XYZ file of N, CA and C in Angstrom:
213
model
N 13.076 -81.084 -104.692
C 12.947 -81.093 -106.078
C 13.132 -79.333 -106.366
N 13.789 -79.297 -107.365
C 13.946 -78.026 -107.563
C 13.440 -77.244 -109.216
N 13.141 -76.208 -109.264
C 12.818 -75.973 -110.669
C 13.740 -74.919 -111.696
N 13.536 -75.119 -112.848
C 14.553 -74.358 -113.838
C 14.580 -72.664 -113.328
N 15.580 -72.311 -113.046
C 15.789 -70.857 -113.139
C 15.163 -70.125 -114.380
N 14.281 -69.183 -114.042
C 13.500 -68.522 -115.099
C 14.771 -67.835 -116.018
N 15.485 -67.527 -115.400
C 16.673 -66.647 -115.858
C 17.639 -67.523 -116.830
N 17.396 -68.678 -117.039
C 18.866 -69.725 -117.537
C 18.267 -69.849 -118.804
N 18.313 -68.905 -119.514
C 18.128 -68.775 -121.234
C 19.240 -67.883 -121.667
N 19.312 -68.018 -122.674
C 20.457 -67.419 -123.790
C 19.585 -66.111 -124.190
N 20.361 -64.974 -123.968
C 19.884 -63.678 -124.691
C 21.243 -63.090 -125.103
N 20.508 -61.898 -125.979
C 21.625 -61.240 -126.544
C 22.421 -60.520 -125.905
N 23.542 -60.119 -125.876
C 24.460 -59.210 -125.274
C 23.670 -57.616 -125.690
N 23.850 -56.820 -125.135
C 23.419 -55.564 -124.711
C 24.265 -54.598 -125.965
N 23.658 -53.805 -126.443
C 24.308 -53.315 -127.826
C 24.885 -52.016 -126.715
N 25.962 -51.425 -127.773
C 26.492 -50.226 -126.828
C 25.736 -49.201 -126.436
N 24.371 -48.988 -127.338
C 23.797 -47.991 -126.790
C 22.827 -48.438 -125.633
N 22.624 -49.529 -125.175
C 21.582 -49.892 -124.351
C 22.816 -49.723 -122.862
N 24.179 -50.043 -123.325
C 24.672 -50.325 -122.073
C 25.050 -48.583 -121.893
N 25.551 -47.604 -122.768
C 25.450 -45.911 -122.624
C 24.020 -45.417 -121.837
N 22.835 -46.004 -122.226
C 21.787 -45.769 -121.292
C 21.745 -46.348 -119.834
N 22.250 -46.975 -119.983
C 22.036 -47.886 -118.376
C 23.321 -47.300 -117.777
N 24.396 -46.728 -118.063
C 25.078 -46.062 -117.212
C 24.968 -44.743 -117.071
N 24.370 -43.990 -118.254
C 23.610 -43.012 -117.678
C 22.366 -42.653 -116.778
N 21.684 -43.769 -116.860
C 20.810 -44.166 -115.800
C 21.407 -44.022 -114.376
N 22.292 -44.775 -114.375
C 23.011 -45.252 -112.895
C 23.643 -43.779 -112.650
N 24.541 -43.133 -113.525
C 25.175 -41.819 -113.174
C 23.771 -41.030 -112.578
N 22.790 -41.054 -113.197
C 21.452 -40.062 -112.628
C 20.994 -40.457 -110.969
N 21.002 -41.727 -110.557
C 20.686 -42.277 -109.708
C 21.589 -41.984 -108.590
N 22.840 -42.202 -109.093
C 23.996 -41.862 -108.079
C 24.018 -40.039 -107.600
N 23.870 -39.663 -108.669
C 23.998 -38.328 -108.841
C 22.493 -37.981 -107.478
N 21.374 -38.141 -108.138
C 20.522 -38.044 -106.968
C 20.451 -38.073 -105.803
N 21.526 -39.309 -105.587
C 21.566 -39.783 -103.994
C 22.878 -38.953 -103.484
N 23.119 -37.890 -104.265
C 24.609 -37.146 -103.236
C 25.850 -37.670 -104.001
N 25.767 -38.705 -104.672
C 27.116 -39.059 -105.007
C 27.529 -39.137 -106.297
N 28.594 -39.731 -106.664
C 28.980 -39.466 -108.097
C 29.555 -41.252 -108.156
N 28.836 -41.222 -109.488
C 29.557 -42.626 -110.579
C 30.605 -42.391 -110.970
N 31.823 -42.478 -109.993
C 33.315 -42.441 -110.429
C 33.821 -43.446 -111.639
N 34.774 -43.174 -112.044
C 35.626 -43.362 -113.536
C 35.686 -45.240 -112.909
N 36.250 -45.742 -111.936
C 36.116 -47.029 -111.419
C 34.697 -47.572 -111.336
N 33.949 -47.008 -110.375
C 32.755 -47.510 -110.445
C 31.969 -47.695 -111.775
N 32.062 -46.863 -112.694
C 31.201 -46.921 -113.966
C 32.125 -48.134 -114.669
N 33.131 -48.385 -114.774
C 33.988 -49.244 -115.629
C 33.589 -50.589 -114.771
N 33.439 -50.832 -113.771
C 32.723 -52.456 -112.877
C 31.517 -52.015 -113.201
N 30.396 -51.604 -113.647
C 29.057 -51.311 -113.730
C 29.255 -52.098 -115.306
N 29.988 -51.137 -116.285
C 29.867 -51.389 -117.627
C 30.833 -52.888 -117.705
N 31.362 -53.321 -116.836
C 32.017 -54.799 -117.187
C 30.701 -55.590 -116.725
N 30.054 -55.297 -116.061
C 28.794 -56.243 -115.410
C 27.689 -56.541 -116.492
N 27.557 -55.151 -117.075
C 26.557 -54.971 -117.848
C 26.621 -55.964 -118.974
N 28.380 -55.551 -119.769
C 28.323 -56.371 -121.020
C 28.875 -58.166 -120.811
N 28.921 -58.688 -119.560
C 29.365 -59.900 -119.129
C 28.446 -60.754 -119.957
N 27.413 -60.530 -119.896
C 26.236 -61.551 -120.552
C 25.504 -62.724 -119.829
N 26.317 -62.791 -118.685
C 26.064 -64.257 -117.855
C 26.710 -63.518 -116.124
N 26.076 -64.086 -115.193
C 26.570 -63.810 -113.764
C 28.198 -63.735 -113.851
N 28.567 -62.641 -113.178
C 30.048 -62.749 -113.232
C 30.654 -62.878 -112.081
N 32.169 -63.220 -111.865
C 32.504 -63.589 -110.241
C 33.526 -62.522 -109.971
N 33.393 -61.817 -108.888
C 34.097 -60.754 -108.734
C 35.683 -60.782 -108.820
N 35.990 -62.051 -108.609
C 37.337 -62.305 -109.258
C 37.805 -62.352 -110.632
N 36.626 -62.291 -111.502
C 37.113 -62.458 -113.031
C 36.905 -60.775 -113.124
N 36.009 -59.832 -112.403
C 35.673 -58.474 -112.484
C 37.153 -57.983 -112.136
N 37.688 -58.180 -111.284
C 38.817 -57.668 -110.880
C 39.866 -57.818 -111.573
N 40.064 -59.100 -112.065
C 41.037 -59.475 -113.077
C 40.777 -58.593 -114.244
N 40.032 -58.815 -114.960
C 39.442 -57.858 -116.264
C 40.295 -56.319 -115.804
N 39.540 -55.915 -115.122
C 39.594 -54.418 -114.354
C 41.219 -53.976 -114.523
N 42.056 -54.934 -113.437
C 43.323 -54.910 -113.426
C 44.204 -54.647 -115.150
N 43.610 -55.703 -115.813
C 44.302 -56.195 -116.876
C 44.208 -54.823 -117.740
N 43.211 -54.644 -118.207
C 43.197 -53.005 -119.237
C 43.495 -51.766 -118.416
N 43.586 -51.849 -116.960
C 44.750 -50.498 -116.289
C 45.810 -51.212 -116.769
N 46.580 -52.252 -116.761
C 47.706 -52.323 -116.948
C 47.925 -51.752 -118.492
N 46.975 -51.953 -119.727
C 47.430 -51.866 -120.983
C 47.286 -50.211 -121.113
N 46.176 -49.350 -120.421
C 46.335 -48.300 -120.658
C 47.220 -47.585 -120.285
């Protein structure tokens, strides 16, 4: 017997300000660990944050590379 996932609900996508706060917090944590939140790492984290639902790695890679070709 399975129970419904408590995360199985609609949620509003994060605002731009929420995404920026999360990215800033991540950069601070990475810096505190003696590392850097590089542009690629930051963009992947941003894609995960704005996805609004679980994201597959292949979908993230496709989006990341599609944007790189446009830029």
